[in-house]
Coordinates of C-alpha atoms in Angstrom, one line a residue:
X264 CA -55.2 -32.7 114.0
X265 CA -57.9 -31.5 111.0
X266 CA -55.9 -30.5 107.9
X267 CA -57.6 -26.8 108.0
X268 CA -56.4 -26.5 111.6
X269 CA -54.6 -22.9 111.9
X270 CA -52.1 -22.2 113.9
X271 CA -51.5 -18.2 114.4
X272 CA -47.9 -16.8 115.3
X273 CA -48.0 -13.3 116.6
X274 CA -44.5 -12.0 117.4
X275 CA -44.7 -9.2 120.4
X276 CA -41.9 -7.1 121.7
X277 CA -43.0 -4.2 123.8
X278 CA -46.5 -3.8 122.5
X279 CA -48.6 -5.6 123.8
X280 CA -51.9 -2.7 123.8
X281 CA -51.5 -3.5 119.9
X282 CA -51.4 -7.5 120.2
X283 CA -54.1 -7.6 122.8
X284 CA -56.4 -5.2 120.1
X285 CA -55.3 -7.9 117.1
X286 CA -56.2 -11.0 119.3
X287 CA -59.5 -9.3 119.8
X288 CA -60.0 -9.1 116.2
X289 CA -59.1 -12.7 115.6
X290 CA -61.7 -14.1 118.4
X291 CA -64.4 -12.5 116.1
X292 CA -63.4 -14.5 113.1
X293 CA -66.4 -16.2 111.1
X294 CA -63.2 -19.3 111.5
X295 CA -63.0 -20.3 114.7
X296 CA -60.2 -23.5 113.8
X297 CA -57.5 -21.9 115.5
X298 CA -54.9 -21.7 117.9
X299 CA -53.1 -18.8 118.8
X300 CA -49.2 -18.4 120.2
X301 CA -48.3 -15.1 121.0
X302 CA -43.9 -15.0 121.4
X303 CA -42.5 -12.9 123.3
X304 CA -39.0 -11.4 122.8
X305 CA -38.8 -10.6 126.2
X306 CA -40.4 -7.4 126.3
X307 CA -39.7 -5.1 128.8
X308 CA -43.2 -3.4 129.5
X309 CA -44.7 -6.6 131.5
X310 CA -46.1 -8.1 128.3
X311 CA -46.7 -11.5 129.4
X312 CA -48.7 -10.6 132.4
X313 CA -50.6 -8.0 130.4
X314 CA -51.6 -10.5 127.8
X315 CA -52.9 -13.1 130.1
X316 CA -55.1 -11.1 132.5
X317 CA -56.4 -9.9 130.0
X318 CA -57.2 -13.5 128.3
X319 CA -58.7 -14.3 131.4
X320 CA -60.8 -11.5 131.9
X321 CA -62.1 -12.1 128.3
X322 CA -62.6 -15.7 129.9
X323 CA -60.5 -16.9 127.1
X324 CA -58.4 -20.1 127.6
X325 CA -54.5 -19.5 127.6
X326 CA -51.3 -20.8 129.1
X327 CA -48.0 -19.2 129.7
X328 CA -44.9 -21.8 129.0
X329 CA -41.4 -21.5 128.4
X330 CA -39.6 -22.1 125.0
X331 CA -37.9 -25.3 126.1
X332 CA -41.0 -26.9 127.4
X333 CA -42.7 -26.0 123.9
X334 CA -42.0 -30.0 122.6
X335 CA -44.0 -31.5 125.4
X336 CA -46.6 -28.9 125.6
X337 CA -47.8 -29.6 121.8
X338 CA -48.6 -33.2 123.0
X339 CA -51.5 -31.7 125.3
X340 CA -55.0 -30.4 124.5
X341 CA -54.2 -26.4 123.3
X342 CA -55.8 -23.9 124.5
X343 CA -56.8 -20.6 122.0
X344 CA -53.9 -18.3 123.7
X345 CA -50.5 -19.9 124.3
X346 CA -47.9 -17.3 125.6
X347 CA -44.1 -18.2 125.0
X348 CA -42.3 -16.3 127.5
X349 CA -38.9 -15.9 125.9
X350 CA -35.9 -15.1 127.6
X351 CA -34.1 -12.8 124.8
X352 CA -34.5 -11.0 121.8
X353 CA -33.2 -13.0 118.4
X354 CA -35.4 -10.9 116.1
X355 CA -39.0 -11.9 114.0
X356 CA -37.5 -15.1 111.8
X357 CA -35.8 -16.6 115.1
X358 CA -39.5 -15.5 117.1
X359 CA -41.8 -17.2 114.5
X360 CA -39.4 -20.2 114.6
X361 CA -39.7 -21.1 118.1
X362 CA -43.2 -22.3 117.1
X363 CA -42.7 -23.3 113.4
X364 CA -40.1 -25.7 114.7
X365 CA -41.8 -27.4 117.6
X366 CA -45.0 -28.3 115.5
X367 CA -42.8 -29.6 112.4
X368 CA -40.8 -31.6 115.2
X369 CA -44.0 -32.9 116.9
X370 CA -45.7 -33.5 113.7
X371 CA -48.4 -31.2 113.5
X372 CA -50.9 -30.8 110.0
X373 CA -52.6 -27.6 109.1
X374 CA -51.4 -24.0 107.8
X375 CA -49.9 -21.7 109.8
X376 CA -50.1 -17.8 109.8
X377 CA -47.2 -15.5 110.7
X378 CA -49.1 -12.3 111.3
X379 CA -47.9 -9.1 112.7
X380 CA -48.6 -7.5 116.5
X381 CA -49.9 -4.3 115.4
X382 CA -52.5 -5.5 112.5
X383 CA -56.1 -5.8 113.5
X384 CA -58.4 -8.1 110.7
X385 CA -61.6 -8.1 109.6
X386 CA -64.2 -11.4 110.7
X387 CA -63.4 -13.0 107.0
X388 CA -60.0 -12.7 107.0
X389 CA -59.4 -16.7 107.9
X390 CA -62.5 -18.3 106.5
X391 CA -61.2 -16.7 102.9
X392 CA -57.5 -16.9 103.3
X393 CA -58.1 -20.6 104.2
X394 CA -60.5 -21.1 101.2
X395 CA -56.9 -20.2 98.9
X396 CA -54.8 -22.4 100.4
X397 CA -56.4 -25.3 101.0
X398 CA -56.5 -28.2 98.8
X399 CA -53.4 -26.4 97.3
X400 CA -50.1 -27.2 97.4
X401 CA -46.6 -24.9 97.3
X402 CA -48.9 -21.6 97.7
X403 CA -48.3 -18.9 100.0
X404 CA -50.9 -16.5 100.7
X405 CA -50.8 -12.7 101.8
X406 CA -53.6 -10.2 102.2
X407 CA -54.3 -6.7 101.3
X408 CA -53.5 -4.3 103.8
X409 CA -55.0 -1.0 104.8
X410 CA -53.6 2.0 106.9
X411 CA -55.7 1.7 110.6
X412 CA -55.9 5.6 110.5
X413 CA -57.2 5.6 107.2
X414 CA -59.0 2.6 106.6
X415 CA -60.0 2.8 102.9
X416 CA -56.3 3.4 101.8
X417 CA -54.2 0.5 100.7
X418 CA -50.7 -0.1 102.6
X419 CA -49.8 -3.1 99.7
X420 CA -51.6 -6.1 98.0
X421 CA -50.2 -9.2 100.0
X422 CA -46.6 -8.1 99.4
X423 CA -43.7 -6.7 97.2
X424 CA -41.8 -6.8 93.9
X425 CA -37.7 -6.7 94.6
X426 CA -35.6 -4.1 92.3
X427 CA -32.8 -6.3 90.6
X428 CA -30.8 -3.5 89.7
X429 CA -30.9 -1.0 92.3
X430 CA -31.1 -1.7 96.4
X431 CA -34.5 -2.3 97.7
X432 CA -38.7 -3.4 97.2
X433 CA -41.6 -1.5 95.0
X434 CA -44.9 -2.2 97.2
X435 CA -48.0 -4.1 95.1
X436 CA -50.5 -1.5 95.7
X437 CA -52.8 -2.5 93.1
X438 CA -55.1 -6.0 92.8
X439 CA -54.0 -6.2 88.9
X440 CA -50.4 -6.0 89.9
X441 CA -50.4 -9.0 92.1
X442 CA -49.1 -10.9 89.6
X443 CA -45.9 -9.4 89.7
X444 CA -45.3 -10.1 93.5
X445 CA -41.6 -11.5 94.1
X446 CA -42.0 -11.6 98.2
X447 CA -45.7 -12.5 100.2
X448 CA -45.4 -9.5 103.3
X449 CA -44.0 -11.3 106.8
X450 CA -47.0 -8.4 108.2
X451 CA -49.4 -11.5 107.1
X452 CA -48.2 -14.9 105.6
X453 CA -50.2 -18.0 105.1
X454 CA -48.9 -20.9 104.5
X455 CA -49.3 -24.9 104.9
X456 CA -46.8 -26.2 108.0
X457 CA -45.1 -29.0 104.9
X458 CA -44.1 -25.6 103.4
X459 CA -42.2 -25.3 106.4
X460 CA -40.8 -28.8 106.0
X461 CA -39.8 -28.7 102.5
X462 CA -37.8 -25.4 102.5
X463 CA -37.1 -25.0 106.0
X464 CA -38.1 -22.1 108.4
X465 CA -37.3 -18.9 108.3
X466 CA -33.7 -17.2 108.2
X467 CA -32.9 -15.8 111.4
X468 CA -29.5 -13.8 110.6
X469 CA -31.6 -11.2 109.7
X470 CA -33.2 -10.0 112.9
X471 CA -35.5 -7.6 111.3
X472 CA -36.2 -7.0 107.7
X473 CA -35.7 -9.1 104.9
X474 CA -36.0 -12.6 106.5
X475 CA -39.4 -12.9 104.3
X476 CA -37.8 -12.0 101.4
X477 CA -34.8 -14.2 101.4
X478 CA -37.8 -17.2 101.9
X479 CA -40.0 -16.0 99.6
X480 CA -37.1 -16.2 97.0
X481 CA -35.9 -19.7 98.2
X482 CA -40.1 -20.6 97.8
X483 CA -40.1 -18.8 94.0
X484 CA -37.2 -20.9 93.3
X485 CA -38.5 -24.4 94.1
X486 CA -42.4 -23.2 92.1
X487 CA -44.1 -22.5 95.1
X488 CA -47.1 -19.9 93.9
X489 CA -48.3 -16.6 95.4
X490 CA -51.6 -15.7 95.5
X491 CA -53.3 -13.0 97.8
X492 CA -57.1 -12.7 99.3
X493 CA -58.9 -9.5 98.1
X494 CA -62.1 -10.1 100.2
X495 CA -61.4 -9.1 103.1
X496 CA -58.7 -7.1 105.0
X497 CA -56.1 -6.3 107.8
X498 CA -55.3 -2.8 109.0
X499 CA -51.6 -2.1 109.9
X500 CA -51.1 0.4 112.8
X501 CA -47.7 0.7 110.5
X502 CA -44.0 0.8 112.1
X503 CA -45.2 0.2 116.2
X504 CA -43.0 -3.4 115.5
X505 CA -40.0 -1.4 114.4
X506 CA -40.5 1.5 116.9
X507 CA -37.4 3.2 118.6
X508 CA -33.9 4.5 116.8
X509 CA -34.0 5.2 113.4
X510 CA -30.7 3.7 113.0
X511 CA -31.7 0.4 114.0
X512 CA -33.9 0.7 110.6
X513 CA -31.8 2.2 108.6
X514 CA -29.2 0.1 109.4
X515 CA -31.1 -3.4 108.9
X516 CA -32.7 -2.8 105.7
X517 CA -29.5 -1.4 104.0
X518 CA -27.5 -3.9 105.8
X519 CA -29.9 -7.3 105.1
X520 CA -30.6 -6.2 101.9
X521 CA -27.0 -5.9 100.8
X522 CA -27.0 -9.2 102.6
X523 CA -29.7 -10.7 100.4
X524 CA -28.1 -9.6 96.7
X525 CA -25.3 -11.1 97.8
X526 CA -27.2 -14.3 98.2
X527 CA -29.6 -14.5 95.2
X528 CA -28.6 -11.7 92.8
X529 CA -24.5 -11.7 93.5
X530 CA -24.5 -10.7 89.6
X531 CA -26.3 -7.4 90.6
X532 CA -24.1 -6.5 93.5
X533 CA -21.9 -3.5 91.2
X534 CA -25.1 -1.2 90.6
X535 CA -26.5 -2.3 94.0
X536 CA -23.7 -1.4 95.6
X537 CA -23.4 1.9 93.2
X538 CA -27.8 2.6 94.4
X539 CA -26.7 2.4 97.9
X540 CA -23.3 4.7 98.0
X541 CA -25.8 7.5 96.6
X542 CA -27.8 7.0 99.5
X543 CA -24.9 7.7 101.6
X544 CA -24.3 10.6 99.7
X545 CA -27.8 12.0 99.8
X546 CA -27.7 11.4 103.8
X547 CA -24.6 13.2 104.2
X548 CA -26.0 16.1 102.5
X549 CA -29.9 16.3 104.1
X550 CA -30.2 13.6 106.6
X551 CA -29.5 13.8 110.3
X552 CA -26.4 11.9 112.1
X553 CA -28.4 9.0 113.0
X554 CA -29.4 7.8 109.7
X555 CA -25.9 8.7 107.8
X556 CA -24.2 6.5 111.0
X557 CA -26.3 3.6 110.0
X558 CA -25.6 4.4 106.4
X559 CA -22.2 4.2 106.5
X560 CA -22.0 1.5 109.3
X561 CA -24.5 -0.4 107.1
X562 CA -21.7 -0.7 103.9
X563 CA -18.9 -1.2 106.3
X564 CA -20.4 -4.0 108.0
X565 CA -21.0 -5.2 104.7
X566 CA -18.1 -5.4 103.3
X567 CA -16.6 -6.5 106.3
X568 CA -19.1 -9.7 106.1
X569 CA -17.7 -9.9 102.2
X570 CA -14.0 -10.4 103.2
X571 CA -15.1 -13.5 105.5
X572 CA -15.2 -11.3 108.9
X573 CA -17.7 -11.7 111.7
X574 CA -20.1 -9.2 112.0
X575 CA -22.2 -8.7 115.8
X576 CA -25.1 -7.0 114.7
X577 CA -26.7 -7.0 117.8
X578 CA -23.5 -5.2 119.0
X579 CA -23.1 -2.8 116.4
X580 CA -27.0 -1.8 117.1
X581 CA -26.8 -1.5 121.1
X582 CA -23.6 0.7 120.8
X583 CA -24.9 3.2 118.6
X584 CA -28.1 3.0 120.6
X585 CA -25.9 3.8 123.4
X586 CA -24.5 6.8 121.8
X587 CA -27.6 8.4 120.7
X588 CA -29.0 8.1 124.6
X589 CA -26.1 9.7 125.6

């Protein structure tokens, strides 16, 4: 394989009007390098089917394979779609790692792009994302992204800066600020497959929210560079990946990031922990049920995880789920 080959990961779960509209966007690229593998999380809207009739409408090459037949699959001629019909749900790191590990194990060269369902890009996007990276090594690149519904507004520059002494990110929102980044966005990240090799793939006890962060740190910590394209954009439909119970948020990004401090910043955890009690105080006294359940389930799964218990994530999510349908 060419060094500037590109290899695209799109992660879909239930949305697959939003992935089919950011493929779309993709096959206009100035770049046409590519291969793109859309996983699915088995979705429960017909996804799979949707994706590929409308690939071959669009008369675009595409297969549909199974995760365990990835390895042998990689040894053949791609074609520009390839569907991975998963049979569960382990969340975005263990989604994008279905792919990042079969090329890594089969030995494939080139950069690879983790790059969110519901973001549509401009022609550029690859030709001047690629012209960062390459002949770089330890660089991550992100890209500035703009709201869809108002397209002239910045969402963030490539990524984030992490708050050391109080739970939680400050988006980059301005080009001069990029300097400052601590985390390239998991919406768009752009990386060479070795980076991959040297630090390993993605966390996947995450499920949702924070995975890039804990990577980006690991990254930061072994020199690894950040660096973000301003010429051209991506337009985030915003939230349509995290769509459904607002605890399920709530509960994640309090939860994984408690997770995180306790993994890099430890030495923080007293006013981290002192940050997030006043957001359970502040929910008890404006906030609805749902988000002062996942509040408070969020710290005592927490500390529960502290004192060396297991903690079923997945469980504690599709129980309260259960109770809010009820």
């Amino acid at each position: 394989m060419k060094n500037n080959s590109i290899y695209i990961i799109i992660v879909n779960f239930n949305c697959w009007k939003y992935t089919i509209a950011c493929i779309s966007s993709l096959l206009e690229s100035t770049n046409t390098n590519f291969n793109i593998f859309i996983v699915d999380n088995n979705s429960t809207d017909d996804s799979v089917d949707e994706i590929r009739n409308w690939s071959d409408k669009k008369l675009v090459s595409n297969e549909v394979v199974k995760p365990e037949a990835l390895i042998s699959y990689l040894n053949s001629k791609l074609p520009v779609i390839t569907i991975v019909n998963g049979s569960e749900n382990k969340g975005f790191g263990a989604g994008n790692n279905i792919i990042l590990k079969s090329l890594l194990e089969t030995q494939y060269n080139g950069f690879t792009w983790l790059l969110n369902p519901d973001t549509e890009v401009e022609p550029k996007i690859l030709e001047d994302t690629l012209a960062i990276a390459e002949n770089k090594e330890r660089i991550i690149v992100g890209n500035v992204i703009h709201y869809f519904s108002s397209k002239d507004k910045i969402m963030y520059c490539g990524g984030f800066k992490v708050k050391k002494f109080i739970h939680g990110i400050v988006d980059i929102k301005k080009e001069e600020n990029i300097k400052d980044l601590d985390v390239i966005a998991g919406a768009s990240m752009f990386t060479h497959i070795n980076t991959y090799k040297a630090l390993g793939v993605l966390p996947e006890n995450y499920f949702m929210y924070w995975e890039e962060t804990d990577f980006c740190t690991k990254a930061k910590q072994a020199s690894y560079t950040f660096e973000v394209n301003t010429k051209s954009k991506i337009f985030d439909h915003v939230g349509v990946t995290s769509s459904g119970s607002n605890f399920l948020r709530e509960y994640l990004y309090l939860l994984n990031g408690l997770r995180f401090y306790k993994k890099y910043y430890w030495f923080y955890l007293p006013t981290i922990l002192m940050s997030t009690i006043a957001k359970y105080v502040k929910a008890l006294l404006i906030e609805d049920k749902i988000k002062q359940k996942a509040v408070f389930y969020a710290h005592v799964d927490f500390f529960k995880s502290l004192f060396g218990k297991n903690v079923d994530v997945l469980k504690r999510i599709h129980s309260q789920k259960t109770k809010i349908e009820k």
